[in-house]
Amino acid sequence: MRDASPQTVFLKDYTPPEYLIEQIELNFDLDEQHTQVRSTLSLRRNPQSQDSSTALTLLGEELQLVSIAIDGQALEQSQYLLGEEALVVHEVPQDRPFQIVIENVINPQANTALEGLYLSSSMLCTQCEAQGFRKITWFLDRPDVMSRFKTTLTGDKSKYPVLLSNGNKIGQGELENNRHWVSWEDPFAKPCYLFALVAGQLECVADEFITMTGRRIALEIFVEQHNIDKCDHAMQSLKNAMHWDEETYGLEYDLDLYMIVAVDHFNMGAMENKGLNVFNTKFVLARPDTATDSDYEHIEGVIGHEYFHNWSGNRVTCRDWFQLSLKEGFTVFRDQQFSGDRTSPAVKRIEDVNALRTRQFAEDAGPLAHPIRPEAYIEINNFYTLTVYEKGAEVVRMLHTLLDAAGFRKGCDLYFQRHDGQAVTCEDFVKALEDANGVELKQFRLWYSQAGTPVLTVSQQYDSESQQLHLTIQQNCPPTPNQPVKAPLHIPVKLGLLAADGSAAQIHYNDSSQAEITLNVTEAEQTFSFAQLPQPPVVSLLRGFSAPVTLKMERSLDELAFLLRHDSDTFNRWEAGQQLAVQVIFKLIDAIELGRPLQLEPVIVDAYRSVLIDSSGDLSYQALLLALPEESYLSGQMAVIDVEAIHQAREFVKKTLAEQLQVEFKQLYQQHHRDESGSFDAGAVGRRRLKNACLSYLSKLENQDVYHIAEQQFYSARNMTDQLTALSAIVNSNHPAKARSLDSFYVQWRQEALVIDKWFTLQATSSMPNTFATVQALMKHPAFDMKTPNRVRSLIGAFSQANPLHFHAINGEGYRFLADQVLALNTLNPQIASRMVTGLAQWRRYDAARQGLMKQQLQRIVATEHLSKDVYEIASKSLA
Ligand SMILES: [Zn+2]
């Protein structure tokens, strides 16, 4: 809970730890309410430390001290000071290594914050990143203190038949009173945030992987008994990830055992604890009838992500939490590459950019903007952000582009070789890439320290006499909190040129001739000239979204339609369709605001028709070409967000396209609609994506024929993708069977928590009237539980973050509701509470009436007593 003035931690204040802990031996006597911990620390003075104090400060919170001893001598109360957040031993040996033994007690059942050791259903498990270990025992809880862990777990055999921790199992035995013990040893020194233990009644799915050097690795996935039939995909994903990392990065797994445990109650997605990953069930469990195709993809991505951390995060870790992007940005980039290789690189890239532009760009433009390497924090849990993760990955991707794949790999090899077993900084990463390639990336480093999304403004001039094209690119980055003025960044901009017939025109630039080049934009304004162009070409710029920037370039609707038809770059082809739709929608928004009648530009109908009839390639990609820009993306383009006009204009486009192209939509739907069991292969996934995109359009027609199609699909579906899309079409229309379908879905899936989450989300994100009343009623539903983060996200999170139309209702009821829930969550789970506050953070982007209402709720939150540091930081920064 918050002191009078919560402290800010600054990167510039970093100093090396005063002591090192080379080894820790942990003994747990497990119990739901009364777990006893005995910790034996082998310490010595850190020769790198400049500090001259002879005291030792160990961090610990919400712990009950039983005893403390140094080198076998119990300490008197006068020899230490026990505070709320630390235990200070006044005098410890300076000239020799010494041992401290601490005994303490914790109550996992009371731990609803889900940090440290806690209870999930009947299972005991841990979450220590970022600073949860200090809720287990007193320690130097910082990532640059790396220790070898030996852990012994003791507990009741019936309640806790399975006892797991990091590393390899080194012993086990029986005890009196139906109790038993298991010992684990991790040979790799690690920071305490990578510690984990799990105890419970778990079933195991086992397999093995043979590494590139022929070592046999046992793979084990632990779940509750009723989920044992939903682990196959996760296991296959793990093997795919292990194989991919060997092939792509030459990195092999190091322990003999790799374990994954799925738990119901989890604040994040998953956690890369050494050898013992703990996962949110959402990213493990899948069966075709319970999980959608997107769920399958996310599972493979997250399993890959946590596995890749074994090198990018565990073997080489972060010196301090300001360096979080060192492990997260890099590992997200690695998991994006992996997922692209596993599915479709074009589709994966579009999905990632879409998420980045709608959500991270908003963060970067608001009061919570921060660089990927932040300079200050009050609560580090608040910095597990889209900026650190997703923009961090974009920064690594730009390095990959600038150095090319081979150069990037060379740099990574040097990084892992040079820093194995160390806790390092983002600077060390960039330095390794520079040294391996003999290049200099001085200006590029600004991406780590500057916040905000740069805007590239591009103008073109064609000179028919000299047959030259001149492209002038200006860069500008708007001010962000504490950074009023920005320096120009080094921005890689990929470029292609198209001839009038749609073919690629050669790019003659600096004595070379290529079909595609990367321009190095490094100045505030630069002009690039291209020769030997007898006709003015059409420019395809920022191919593959080669930098996380906003591109401003005058384009006619016809030019965009041309690029949508011909651009060979799959990202830019999709982007042309998006920008075409954006322009059309914004003209309609203007008409709505002026009270004029709405008319759809024929060019977009023709463009969509040509997409609909070209069903030759990747069907998932075709489905993406048909998707209109989301309301949240459109919001990001408006100076003052008009949620109602955005919704109305976008719905008008969707409905009119459905009317004018209904023959094509229906034909395509029927062509790809099959009775499928839901196999997860690219062909089947593509068929489902495309036909469901068609259904989503058709459902706007609100006619009997389409009602029938949706209901048919809902009741006959044998896979969750089809069933859920059909239900969504029903829920977001005036379908007469709406209530009956929702009930039947609930009854069918009431035992499957993850499916019921979808049921909540579907209702919370509906654009139909009365949604707010539905959300309020769902808060009282017996299946709703404030202590389960997935459930909170599926209802409160979905409503406040994915239903702009109703959350921003002009009467302010959505804002009041969210503040009520934030305050309720504040005492239960501060991390989840602060995530929910972000729904109010963008208040300055709305009209005066909404601004006032949102601000009022933020002020109400800040004025509340006993506010957690987590919530205080987000709410107060939002108001600043
Ligand atoms: Zn991660």
mmCIF file of C-alpha atoms in Angstrom, residues 73-278:
data_model
loop_
_atom_site.group_PDB
_atom_site.id
_atom_site.type_symbol
_atom_site.label_atom_id
_atom_site.label_comp_id
_atom_site.label_asym_id
_atom_site.label_seq_id
_atom_site.Cartn_x
_atom_site.Cartn_y
_atom_site.Cartn_z
ATOM 1 C CA GLN A 73 24.645 -16.989 15.549
ATOM 2 C CA ALA A 74 21.018 -15.956 16.102
ATOM 3 C CA LEU A 75 20.592 -12.181 15.906
ATOM 4 C CA GLU A 76 19.093 -10.125 18.728
ATOM 5 C CA GLN A 77 16.412 -7.607 17.846
ATOM 6 C CA SER A 78 18.883 -4.788 18.420
ATOM 7 C CA GLN A 79 21.117 -6.114 15.642
ATOM 8 C CA TYR A 80 18.601 -5.512 12.867
ATOM 9 C CA LEU A 81 15.764 -3.217 11.876
ATOM 10 C CA LEU A 82 12.578 -4.723 10.509
ATOM 11 C CA GLY A 83 10.608 -2.354 8.221
ATOM 12 C CA GLU A 84 7.572 -2.618 5.915
ATOM 13 C CA GLU A 85 9.720 -3.199 2.852
ATOM 14 C CA ALA A 86 13.161 -4.195 4.149
ATOM 15 C CA LEU A 87 15.185 -5.962 6.787
ATOM 16 C CA VAL A 88 18.399 -4.104 7.654
ATOM 17 C CA VAL A 89 21.153 -6.009 9.451
ATOM 18 C CA HIS A 90 23.338 -3.316 11.044
ATOM 19 C CA GLU A 91 26.679 -5.083 10.776
ATOM 20 C CA VAL A 92 27.780 -7.954 8.539
ATOM 21 C CA PRO A 93 31.297 -9.334 7.850
ATOM 22 C CA GLN A 94 33.128 -7.295 5.194
ATOM 23 C CA ASP A 95 36.345 -9.248 4.759
ATOM 24 C CA ARG A 96 35.050 -12.791 4.197
ATOM 25 C CA PRO A 97 32.068 -14.692 2.799
ATOM 26 C CA PHE A 98 29.297 -15.311 5.342
ATOM 27 C CA GLN A 99 26.038 -17.153 5.663
ATOM 28 C CA ILE A 100 22.624 -15.849 6.710
ATOM 29 C CA VAL A 101 19.746 -18.121 7.637
ATOM 30 C CA ILE A 102 16.262 -16.591 7.717
ATOM 31 C CA GLU A 103 13.055 -18.300 8.750
ATOM 32 C CA ASN A 104 9.737 -16.700 7.908
ATOM 33 C CA VAL A 105 6.065 -17.481 7.385
ATOM 34 C CA ILE A 106 3.732 -16.492 4.535
ATOM 35 C CA ASN A 107 0.022 -16.850 3.833
ATOM 36 C CA PRO A 108 -0.564 -17.829 0.174
ATOM 37 C CA GLN A 109 -4.346 -17.872 0.523
ATOM 38 C CA ALA A 110 -4.470 -14.197 1.532
ATOM 39 C CA ASN A 111 -2.354 -13.267 -1.487
ATOM 40 C CA THR A 112 -4.936 -12.009 -4.003
ATOM 41 C CA ALA A 113 -2.350 -9.756 -5.684
ATOM 42 C CA LEU A 114 -0.928 -12.965 -7.249
ATOM 43 C CA GLU A 115 2.692 -11.881 -6.712
ATOM 44 C CA GLY A 116 5.040 -14.153 -4.763
ATOM 45 C CA LEU A 117 3.544 -17.467 -3.542
ATOM 46 C CA TYR A 118 -0.214 -17.739 -3.951
ATOM 47 C CA LEU A 119 -3.096 -20.117 -4.275
ATOM 48 C CA SER A 120 -4.725 -20.746 -7.657
ATOM 49 C CA SER A 121 -7.733 -23.052 -7.279
ATOM 50 C CA SER A 122 -6.147 -25.710 -5.023
ATOM 51 C CA MET A 123 -2.642 -25.321 -6.420
ATOM 52 C CA LEU A 124 0.232 -23.341 -4.910
ATOM 53 C CA CYS A 125 2.304 -21.417 -7.423
ATOM 54 C CA THR A 126 4.573 -18.409 -7.719
ATOM 55 C CA GLN A 127 5.050 -15.294 -9.817
ATOM 56 C CA CYS A 128 8.285 -13.460 -9.012
ATOM 57 C CA GLU A 129 8.814 -11.103 -11.948
ATOM 58 C CA ALA A 130 9.312 -8.281 -11.424
ATOM 59 C CA GLN A 131 9.530 -8.059 -7.627
ATOM 60 C CA GLY A 132 7.501 -10.967 -6.255
ATOM 61 C CA PHE A 133 10.387 -12.879 -4.682
ATOM 62 C CA ARG A 134 10.498 -10.357 -1.831
ATOM 63 C CA LYS A 135 7.030 -11.599 -0.878
ATOM 64 C CA ILE A 136 8.507 -15.072 -0.370
ATOM 65 C CA THR A 137 11.567 -14.223 1.710
ATOM 66 C CA TRP A 138 14.030 -11.375 2.326
ATOM 67 C CA PHE A 139 16.562 -11.141 -0.465
ATOM 68 C CA LEU A 140 18.551 -8.809 -2.713
ATOM 69 C CA ASP A 141 15.578 -8.755 -5.074
ATOM 70 C CA ARG A 142 17.191 -7.176 -8.149
ATOM 71 C CA PRO A 143 18.050 -8.830 -11.474
ATOM 72 C CA ASP A 144 21.806 -8.199 -11.301
ATOM 73 C CA VAL A 145 22.166 -10.436 -8.234
ATOM 74 C CA MET A 146 22.457 -13.900 -9.760
ATOM 75 C CA SER A 147 22.544 -16.966 -7.524
ATOM 76 C CA ARG A 148 22.521 -20.736 -7.806
ATOM 77 C CA PHE A 149 19.278 -22.055 -6.318
ATOM 78 C CA LYS A 150 18.680 -25.292 -4.456
ATOM 79 C CA THR A 151 15.073 -25.784 -3.368
ATOM 80 C CA THR A 152 13.411 -28.383 -1.197
ATOM 81 C CA LEU A 153 9.623 -28.564 -1.079
ATOM 82 C CA THR A 154 7.810 -30.435 1.660
ATOM 83 C CA GLY A 155 4.052 -30.932 1.785
ATOM 84 C CA ASP A 156 1.039 -33.140 2.222
ATOM 85 C CA LYS A 157 1.070 -36.011 -0.283
ATOM 86 C CA SER A 158 -2.648 -35.901 -1.078
ATOM 87 C CA LYS A 159 -2.909 -32.146 -1.468
ATOM 88 C CA TYR A 160 0.437 -31.685 -3.182
ATOM 89 C CA PRO A 161 1.403 -34.913 -4.928
ATOM 90 C CA VAL A 162 3.390 -32.908 -7.479
ATOM 91 C CA LEU A 163 6.189 -30.649 -6.153
ATOM 92 C CA LEU A 164 8.118 -28.677 -8.780
ATOM 93 C CA SER A 165 10.865 -26.077 -8.881
ATOM 94 C CA ASN A 166 13.619 -24.903 -11.231
ATOM 95 C CA GLY A 167 16.376 -27.049 -12.652
ATOM 96 C CA ASN A 168 16.833 -30.773 -12.247
ATOM 97 C CA LYS A 169 15.290 -33.026 -9.621
ATOM 98 C CA ILE A 170 18.035 -34.246 -7.269
ATOM 99 C CA GLY A 171 16.154 -36.109 -4.557
ATOM 100 C CA GLN A 172 12.825 -37.044 -3.039
ATOM 101 C CA GLY A 173 11.489 -38.972 -0.078
ATOM 102 C CA GLU A 174 8.593 -39.898 2.168
ATOM 103 C CA LEU A 175 7.902 -38.456 5.597
ATOM 104 C CA GLU A 176 5.561 -39.206 8.473
ATOM 105 C CA ASN A 177 1.918 -38.089 8.472
ATOM 106 C CA ASN A 178 1.334 -38.607 4.746
ATOM 107 C CA ARG A 179 3.950 -36.006 3.825
ATOM 108 C CA HIS A 180 6.757 -36.050 1.275
ATOM 109 C CA TRP A 181 9.592 -33.900 -0.057
ATOM 110 C CA VAL A 182 11.328 -33.197 -3.369
ATOM 111 C CA SER A 183 14.634 -31.357 -3.939
ATOM 112 C CA TRP A 184 15.573 -29.401 -7.046
ATOM 113 C CA GLU A 185 18.836 -27.841 -8.122
ATOM 114 C CA ASP A 186 19.360 -25.309 -10.874
ATOM 115 C CA PRO A 187 22.992 -25.358 -12.042
ATOM 116 C CA PHE A 188 22.650 -21.982 -13.776
ATOM 117 C CA ALA A 189 22.984 -18.858 -11.649
ATOM 118 C CA LYS A 190 19.870 -16.734 -12.068
ATOM 119 C CA PRO A 191 18.182 -13.645 -10.686
ATOM 120 C CA CYS A 192 15.438 -14.367 -8.159
ATOM 121 C CA TYR A 193 12.708 -13.139 -10.529
ATOM 122 C CA LEU A 194 13.224 -16.433 -12.408
ATOM 123 C CA PHE A 195 12.559 -18.564 -9.341
ATOM 124 C CA ALA A 196 9.395 -20.686 -9.355
ATOM 125 C CA LEU A 197 7.683 -23.387 -7.394
ATOM 126 C CA VAL A 198 4.460 -25.237 -8.062
ATOM 127 C CA ALA A 199 2.660 -27.696 -5.782
ATOM 128 C CA GLY A 200 -0.649 -29.372 -6.428
ATOM 129 C CA GLN A 201 -2.752 -32.150 -7.857
ATOM 130 C CA LEU A 202 -1.574 -32.044 -11.422
ATOM 131 C CA GLU A 203 -1.556 -34.401 -14.338
ATOM 132 C CA CYS A 204 1.364 -34.491 -16.704
ATOM 133 C CA VAL A 205 1.671 -34.893 -20.469
ATOM 134 C CA ALA A 206 5.207 -35.998 -21.304
ATOM 135 C CA ASP A 207 7.254 -36.048 -24.470
ATOM 136 C CA GLU A 208 10.857 -35.497 -25.452
ATOM 137 C CA PHE A 209 13.030 -33.434 -27.749
ATOM 138 C CA ILE A 210 16.417 -34.384 -29.119
ATOM 139 C CA THR A 211 18.647 -31.347 -29.499
ATOM 140 C CA MET A 212 20.996 -30.562 -32.361
ATOM 141 C CA THR A 213 23.890 -32.095 -30.423
ATOM 142 C CA GLY A 214 21.847 -35.204 -29.677
ATOM 143 C CA ARG A 215 20.893 -34.494 -26.071
ATOM 144 C CA ARG A 216 17.561 -35.867 -24.888
ATOM 145 C CA ILE A 217 15.352 -33.305 -23.164
ATOM 146 C CA ALA A 218 12.296 -34.464 -21.211
ATOM 147 C CA LEU A 219 9.299 -32.192 -21.885
ATOM 148 C CA GLU A 220 6.453 -32.079 -19.369
ATOM 149 C CA ILE A 221 3.233 -30.079 -19.370
ATOM 150 C CA PHE A 222 1.286 -30.042 -16.097
ATOM 151 C CA VAL A 223 -2.427 -29.239 -15.955
ATOM 152 C CA GLU A 224 -5.429 -30.036 -13.804
ATOM 153 C CA GLN A 225 -6.919 -33.427 -14.581
ATOM 154 C CA HIS A 226 -9.916 -32.152 -16.577
ATOM 155 C CA ASN A 227 -7.615 -30.345 -19.000
ATOM 156 C CA ILE A 228 -5.402 -33.258 -19.901
ATOM 157 C CA ASP A 229 -6.965 -33.529 -23.376
ATOM 158 C CA LYS A 230 -6.045 -29.937 -24.265
ATOM 159 C CA CYS A 231 -2.242 -30.066 -24.202
ATOM 160 C CA ASP A 232 -1.279 -31.546 -27.574
ATOM 161 C CA HIS A 233 -0.985 -28.250 -29.381
ATOM 162 C CA ALA A 234 1.120 -26.686 -26.617
ATOM 163 C CA MET A 235 3.489 -29.658 -26.664
ATOM 164 C CA GLN A 236 3.846 -29.529 -30.426
ATOM 165 C CA SER A 237 4.410 -25.768 -30.219
ATOM 166 C CA LEU A 238 7.201 -26.278 -27.684
ATOM 167 C CA LYS A 239 8.973 -28.764 -29.932
ATOM 168 C CA ASN A 240 8.559 -26.431 -32.904
ATOM 169 C CA ALA A 241 10.036 -23.576 -30.904
ATOM 170 C CA MET A 242 13.031 -25.619 -29.729
ATOM 171 C CA HIS A 243 13.751 -26.705 -33.267
ATOM 172 C CA TRP A 244 13.293 -23.214 -34.680
ATOM 173 C CA ASP A 245 15.679 -21.589 -32.202
ATOM 174 C CA GLU A 246 18.373 -24.112 -33.089
ATOM 175 C CA GLU A 247 17.910 -23.504 -36.821
ATOM 176 C CA THR A 248 17.487 -19.740 -36.733
ATOM 177 C CA TYR A 249 19.746 -18.626 -33.882
ATOM 178 C CA GLY A 250 21.893 -21.724 -33.261
ATOM 179 C CA LEU A 251 20.640 -21.812 -29.652
ATOM 180 C CA GLU A 252 20.187 -25.109 -27.846
ATOM 181 C CA TYR A 253 18.340 -25.858 -24.608
ATOM 182 C CA ASP A 254 20.593 -26.366 -21.598
ATOM 183 C CA LEU A 255 18.828 -28.342 -18.809
ATOM 184 C CA ASP A 256 17.660 -31.978 -19.094
ATOM 185 C CA LEU A 257 14.064 -31.098 -18.340
ATOM 186 C CA TYR A 258 11.631 -28.426 -19.559
ATOM 187 C CA MET A 259 8.357 -28.032 -17.666
ATOM 188 C CA ILE A 260 5.258 -25.934 -18.278
ATOM 189 C CA VAL A 261 2.459 -25.565 -15.733
ATOM 190 C CA ALA A 262 -0.920 -24.040 -16.616
ATOM 191 C CA VAL A 263 -2.706 -22.078 -13.865
ATOM 192 C CA ASP A 264 -6.136 -20.424 -13.813
ATOM 193 C CA HIS A 265 -5.155 -17.349 -11.820
ATOM 194 C CA PHE A 266 -2.410 -15.386 -13.480
ATOM 195 C CA ASN A 267 -1.793 -11.667 -13.896
ATOM 196 C CA MET A 268 0.130 -11.950 -17.141
ATOM 197 C CA GLY A 269 0.291 -14.299 -20.123
ATOM 198 C CA ALA A 270 3.113 -16.563 -19.050
ATOM 199 C CA MET A 271 6.431 -16.541 -17.227
ATOM 200 C CA GLU A 272 9.805 -17.870 -18.334
ATOM 201 C CA ASN A 273 11.082 -19.184 -14.955
ATOM 202 C CA LYS A 274 14.179 -21.285 -15.584
ATOM 203 C CA GLY A 275 13.124 -24.789 -16.622
ATOM 204 C CA LEU A 276 9.678 -24.311 -15.090
ATOM 205 C CA ASN A 277 7.467 -21.955 -17.060
ATOM 206 C CA VAL A 278 4.216 -20.955 -15.402
#
